[in-house]
Short mmCIF file of C-alpha atoms and ligand atoms in Angstrom, two decimals:
data_model
loop_
_atom_site.label_atom_id
_atom_site.label_comp_id
_atom_site.label_asym_id
_atom_site.label_seq_id
_atom_site.Cartn_x
_atom_site.Cartn_y
_atom_site.Cartn_z
CA MET U 1 -2.97 9.53 -10.96
CA ALA U 2 0.41 11.20 -10.85
CA GLY U 3 2.27 13.30 -13.39
CA ASN U 4 6.05 13.71 -13.38
CA TRP U 5 7.06 16.69 -15.48
CA LYS U 6 10.77 15.87 -15.17
CA MET U 7 12.94 18.82 -16.35
CA TYR U 8 10.27 20.52 -18.46
CA LYS U 9 8.29 23.79 -18.22
CA THR U 10 8.95 27.23 -16.79
CA ALA U 11 6.82 28.96 -14.14
CA LYS U 12 4.92 30.72 -16.95
CA ASP U 13 4.24 27.39 -18.69
CA THR U 14 3.03 26.04 -15.36
CA ARG U 15 0.37 28.72 -15.05
CA ALA U 16 -0.82 28.18 -18.63
CA TYR U 17 -0.99 24.43 -17.98
CA PHE U 18 -3.25 24.69 -14.95
CA GLU U 19 -5.54 27.15 -16.69
CA LYS U 20 -6.28 24.41 -19.22
CA PHE U 21 -6.00 21.37 -16.99
CA LEU U 22 -8.12 22.33 -13.98
CA PRO U 23 -11.46 22.77 -15.79
CA LEU U 24 -10.92 19.36 -17.43
CA VAL U 25 -10.65 17.51 -14.11
CA LYS U 26 -13.21 19.53 -12.19
CA GLY U 27 -15.75 17.26 -10.57
CA CYS U 28 -13.63 14.19 -11.13
CA SER U 29 -13.95 12.08 -7.98
CA GLY U 30 -12.67 8.86 -6.48
CA ARG U 31 -9.08 9.45 -7.45
CA GLU U 32 -6.17 11.45 -6.17
CA ILE U 33 -4.33 13.70 -8.65
CA VAL U 34 -0.69 14.65 -8.06
CA ILE U 35 1.55 16.72 -10.33
CA CYS U 36 5.30 16.98 -9.80
CA PRO U 37 6.85 20.01 -11.56
CA PRO U 38 10.52 21.05 -11.30
CA TYR U 39 11.48 22.90 -8.08
CA PRO U 40 11.27 26.50 -9.38
CA ASN U 41 7.64 25.95 -10.44
CA LEU U 42 6.36 24.35 -7.25
CA GLU U 43 5.14 27.53 -5.65
CA ALA U 44 3.24 28.64 -8.77
CA ALA U 45 1.72 25.16 -9.04
CA VAL U 46 0.63 25.15 -5.38
CA GLU U 47 -0.94 28.60 -5.77
CA ASP U 48 -2.74 27.70 -8.98
CA THR U 49 -4.19 24.46 -7.61
CA ALA U 50 -5.20 25.82 -4.17
CA GLY U 51 -8.64 24.53 -3.22
CA THR U 52 -8.93 22.29 -6.30
CA GLY U 53 -7.95 18.97 -4.71
CA VAL U 54 -5.00 18.63 -7.10
CA HIS U 55 -1.85 17.88 -5.10
CA ILE U 56 1.63 19.10 -5.92
CA GLY U 57 4.82 17.16 -5.32
CA ALA U 58 8.56 17.56 -5.85
CA GLN U 59 10.69 15.16 -7.89
CA ASN U 60 13.46 14.65 -5.36
CA LEU U 61 14.67 15.76 -1.92
CA TYR U 62 17.77 15.67 0.24
CA TRP U 63 17.53 13.69 3.48
CA GLY U 64 18.87 16.35 5.84
CA LYS U 65 16.72 19.21 7.11
CA GLU U 66 19.24 21.99 6.40
CA GLY U 67 22.97 22.50 6.16
CA ALA U 68 25.92 23.30 3.95
CA VAL U 69 24.79 21.08 1.08
CA THR U 70 24.96 23.28 -2.00
CA GLY U 71 22.30 22.65 -4.60
CA GLU U 72 20.08 20.42 -2.49
CA VAL U 73 16.51 20.95 -1.23
CA SER U 74 15.08 19.45 1.96
CA GLY U 75 11.74 17.90 2.89
CA PRO U 76 10.73 20.71 5.29
CA MET U 77 11.42 23.26 2.51
CA ILE U 78 9.24 21.37 0.06
CA HIS U 79 6.50 20.92 2.65
CA SER U 80 6.62 24.57 3.77
CA ILE U 81 5.43 25.83 0.39
CA GLY U 82 2.39 23.54 0.34
CA CYS U 83 3.62 20.43 -1.46
CA THR U 84 2.18 17.13 -0.28
CA HIS U 85 4.22 14.52 -2.20
CA VAL U 86 7.74 13.78 -3.38
CA ILE U 87 9.08 11.25 -5.88
CA ILE U 88 11.96 9.18 -4.51
CA ALA U 89 14.64 7.34 -6.52
CA HIS U 90 13.18 7.73 -9.97
CA SER U 91 15.20 5.53 -12.34
CA GLU U 92 16.71 8.66 -13.91
CA ARG U 93 18.09 9.60 -10.49
CA ARG U 94 19.35 6.07 -9.91
CA GLU U 95 20.97 6.11 -13.35
CA TYR U 96 22.43 9.65 -13.63
CA PHE U 97 23.03 10.49 -9.97
CA ASN U 98 23.91 7.05 -8.64
CA GLU U 99 21.12 6.96 -6.09
CA SER U 100 21.30 3.77 -4.08
CA GLU U 101 18.93 1.70 -1.98
CA GLN U 102 20.41 3.41 1.08
CA ASP U 103 19.34 6.74 -0.44
CA VAL U 104 15.84 5.33 -0.92
CA THR U 105 15.56 4.53 2.78
CA ARG U 106 16.93 7.80 4.08
CA LYS U 107 15.06 9.98 1.58
CA THR U 108 11.80 8.15 2.27
CA LYS U 109 12.22 8.56 6.02
CA ALA U 110 13.09 12.26 5.57
CA ALA U 111 10.02 12.81 3.40
CA LEU U 112 7.74 11.18 5.96
CA GLU U 113 9.29 13.15 8.77
CA ALA U 114 8.58 16.35 6.81
CA GLY U 115 4.93 15.32 6.35
CA LEU U 116 5.24 14.46 2.65
CA THR U 117 3.92 11.33 0.95
CA PRO U 118 6.83 9.59 -0.78
CA ILE U 119 6.27 7.98 -4.19
CA VAL U 120 9.08 5.42 -4.17
CA CYS U 121 10.16 4.14 -7.58
CA VAL U 122 11.41 0.64 -8.35
CA GLY U 123 11.88 -1.22 -11.62
CA GLU U 124 14.25 -3.32 -13.69
CA ARG U 125 16.40 -2.36 -16.68
CA LEU U 126 16.01 -3.96 -20.09
CA ALA U 127 19.04 -6.25 -19.72
CA GLU U 128 17.78 -7.39 -16.33
CA ARG U 129 14.37 -8.27 -17.75
CA GLU U 130 15.89 -10.05 -20.73
CA SER U 131 18.13 -12.13 -18.53
CA GLY U 132 15.20 -13.16 -16.32
CA GLN U 133 16.29 -11.09 -13.33
CA THR U 134 13.16 -8.95 -12.89
CA ALA U 135 11.95 -10.65 -9.71
CA SER U 136 15.40 -10.64 -8.10
CA VAL U 137 15.96 -6.95 -8.94
CA LEU U 138 12.58 -6.05 -7.45
CA HIS U 139 13.39 -8.21 -4.42
CA GLU U 140 16.69 -6.45 -3.87
CA GLN U 141 15.23 -2.97 -4.36
CA PHE U 142 12.41 -3.77 -1.97
CA GLN U 143 14.52 -5.47 0.66
CA ASP U 144 17.33 -2.92 0.74
CA GLY U 145 15.44 0.32 -0.01
CA ILE U 146 11.90 -0.07 1.35
CA GLY U 147 12.40 -3.00 3.74
CA PRO U 148 14.30 -0.98 6.38
CA LEU U 149 11.27 1.29 6.93
CA ALA U 150 9.21 0.76 10.09
CA PRO U 151 5.71 -0.65 9.48
CA ASP U 152 4.07 2.67 10.36
CA GLU U 153 6.33 4.37 7.81
CA PHE U 154 5.62 1.79 5.13
CA ALA U 155 1.89 2.36 5.69
CA LYS U 156 2.27 5.94 4.42
CA ILE U 157 4.22 5.41 1.21
CA VAL U 158 3.16 4.93 -2.40
CA ILE U 159 5.23 2.62 -4.61
CA ALA U 160 5.69 3.19 -8.35
CA TYR U 161 6.73 0.28 -10.54
CA GLU U 162 8.52 1.79 -13.52
CA PRO U 163 10.32 -0.69 -15.75
CA VAL U 164 13.25 1.34 -17.09
CA TRP U 165 12.83 -0.04 -20.63
CA ALA U 166 9.28 1.37 -20.79
CA ILE U 167 10.16 4.93 -19.76
CA GLY U 168 9.99 7.45 -22.58
CA THR U 169 10.34 4.68 -25.15
CA GLY U 170 6.72 4.29 -26.21
CA LYS U 171 7.03 0.64 -25.10
CA THR U 172 4.41 0.15 -22.40
CA ALA U 173 4.61 -2.97 -20.31
CA THR U 174 1.77 -5.24 -21.33
CA PRO U 175 -0.94 -5.39 -18.70
CA GLN U 176 0.28 -8.94 -17.97
CA ILE U 177 3.90 -7.83 -17.39
CA ALA U 178 2.75 -4.98 -15.16
CA GLU U 179 0.42 -7.27 -13.23
CA ASP U 180 3.16 -9.84 -12.61
CA ALA U 181 5.61 -7.19 -11.41
CA HIS U 182 3.02 -5.59 -9.14
CA LYS U 183 2.26 -9.01 -7.65
CA THR U 184 5.97 -9.58 -7.05
CA ILE U 185 6.23 -6.23 -5.26
CA ARG U 186 3.09 -6.86 -3.19
CA ASN U 187 4.44 -10.25 -2.27
CA GLU U 188 7.67 -8.66 -1.06
CA ALA U 189 5.55 -6.27 1.00
CA ARG U 190 3.55 -9.18 2.44
CA GLN U 191 6.64 -11.03 3.54
CA ARG U 192 8.19 -8.00 5.20
CA PHE U 193 5.18 -6.08 6.52
CA GLY U 194 2.30 -8.59 6.63
CA GLU U 195 -0.93 -9.13 4.76
CA GLN U 196 -2.80 -6.03 5.87
CA LEU U 197 -0.18 -3.43 4.98
CA ALA U 198 0.67 -5.24 1.74
CA ALA U 199 -2.95 -5.21 0.62
CA ALA U 200 -3.31 -1.53 1.48
CA VAL U 201 -0.16 -0.13 -0.17
CA ARG U 202 -0.83 1.66 -3.45
CA ILE U 203 1.33 0.55 -6.36
CA LEU U 204 1.38 2.80 -9.43
CA TYR U 205 2.53 1.72 -12.87
CA GLY U 206 4.77 4.06 -14.88
CA GLY U 207 6.27 3.81 -18.36
CA SER U 208 4.73 5.22 -21.55
CA VAL U 209 1.26 5.58 -20.08
CA LYS U 210 -0.96 7.39 -22.60
CA PRO U 211 -4.66 8.21 -22.90
CA ASP U 212 -5.14 5.17 -25.15
CA ASN U 213 -3.55 2.56 -22.88
CA VAL U 214 -4.49 3.81 -19.43
CA LYS U 215 -7.84 2.03 -19.39
CA SER U 216 -6.39 -1.43 -19.95
CA LEU U 217 -3.73 -0.82 -17.32
CA MET U 218 -6.20 0.51 -14.76
CA ALA U 219 -8.47 -2.48 -15.39
CA ILE U 220 -5.92 -4.64 -13.59
CA GLU U 221 -6.75 -4.99 -9.94
CA GLU U 222 -3.09 -4.92 -8.91
CA ILE U 223 -2.59 -1.49 -10.53
CA ASP U 224 -3.77 1.26 -8.20
CA GLY U 225 -2.76 4.21 -10.32
CA VAL U 226 -0.22 5.51 -12.82
CA LEU U 227 2.88 7.71 -12.81
CA VAL U 228 3.00 9.53 -16.12
CA GLY U 229 5.96 11.33 -17.69
CA GLY U 230 5.65 12.58 -21.29
CA ALA U 231 1.86 12.45 -21.51
CA SER U 232 1.49 14.51 -18.33
CA LEU U 233 3.10 17.52 -20.03
CA ASP U 234 0.04 18.15 -22.14
CA PRO U 235 -2.97 19.24 -20.05
CA VAL U 236 -5.49 17.64 -22.41
CA SER U 237 -3.77 14.27 -22.53
CA PHE U 238 -3.10 14.15 -18.78
CA ALA U 239 -6.73 15.10 -18.08
CA ALA U 240 -7.80 12.26 -20.40
CA ILE U 241 -5.61 9.89 -18.39
CA VAL U 242 -6.98 11.15 -15.08
CA ASN U 243 -10.54 10.78 -16.39
CA TYR U 244 -9.81 7.38 -18.03
P1 LIG Q 1 7.02 8.31 -19.68
O1 LIG Q 1 5.54 8.33 -19.33
O2 LIG Q 1 7.46 9.48 -20.46
O3 LIG Q 1 7.43 7.00 -20.24
O4 LIG Q 1 7.81 8.45 -18.27
C1 LIG Q 1 7.46 7.65 -17.21
C2 LIG Q 1 8.13 8.14 -16.00
O5 LIG Q 1 9.34 8.08 -15.89
C3 LIG Q 1 7.30 8.76 -14.96
O6 LIG Q 1 8.02 8.98 -13.79
#
């Protein structure tokens, strides 16, 4: 159950959030909780969640370890402050920063090398869905971005299916749409990496997940978890999602 705060909250807000959130998820078992705040709040988040089982992740990384790359942050830097996860190629990064499938591969490899679990995002745009291209978009994203990973690398990633038209729009994919897309992705994984790794990879659904729709999404066997934007900003609503 992962939360992506996007570009919201200061370090002070972060502290106030965990004060409310942690008691609400105490004792919750059988699920992994990850929260991805903006870079400047990562350290506060790691400190506040120490010993609680709640994991902290970044929302992006650069693929090199260090260098003259102004404004970028590397995997070893993120890992060194106690983060365990990193989101890769969120659709907002694909859209606003032109991240490509080649970026997906190199960022995912860099994250793994730094000891971070990558949450790799895929998903089609509205026009692509409406013109019946969903499966071919997912095929291309998988083949060109995730496909070049070695099997032992693929075994360590998490995939997030986030249809772009469902992000921040209040339009959740129906459980049927999400199930079909997850099956398409798992099928891609099967063809490239074999049955065992395909069955084991966790695929999260993201796009307008809320406390009142999480149960029907999580009831689908193909959906292994959720990646939540807006509703993860409120500690009470994200705790309700985690405890669905
Ligand atoms: P919303 O939950 O706000 O639709 O955002 C989803 C998302 O982009 C999570 O990464």
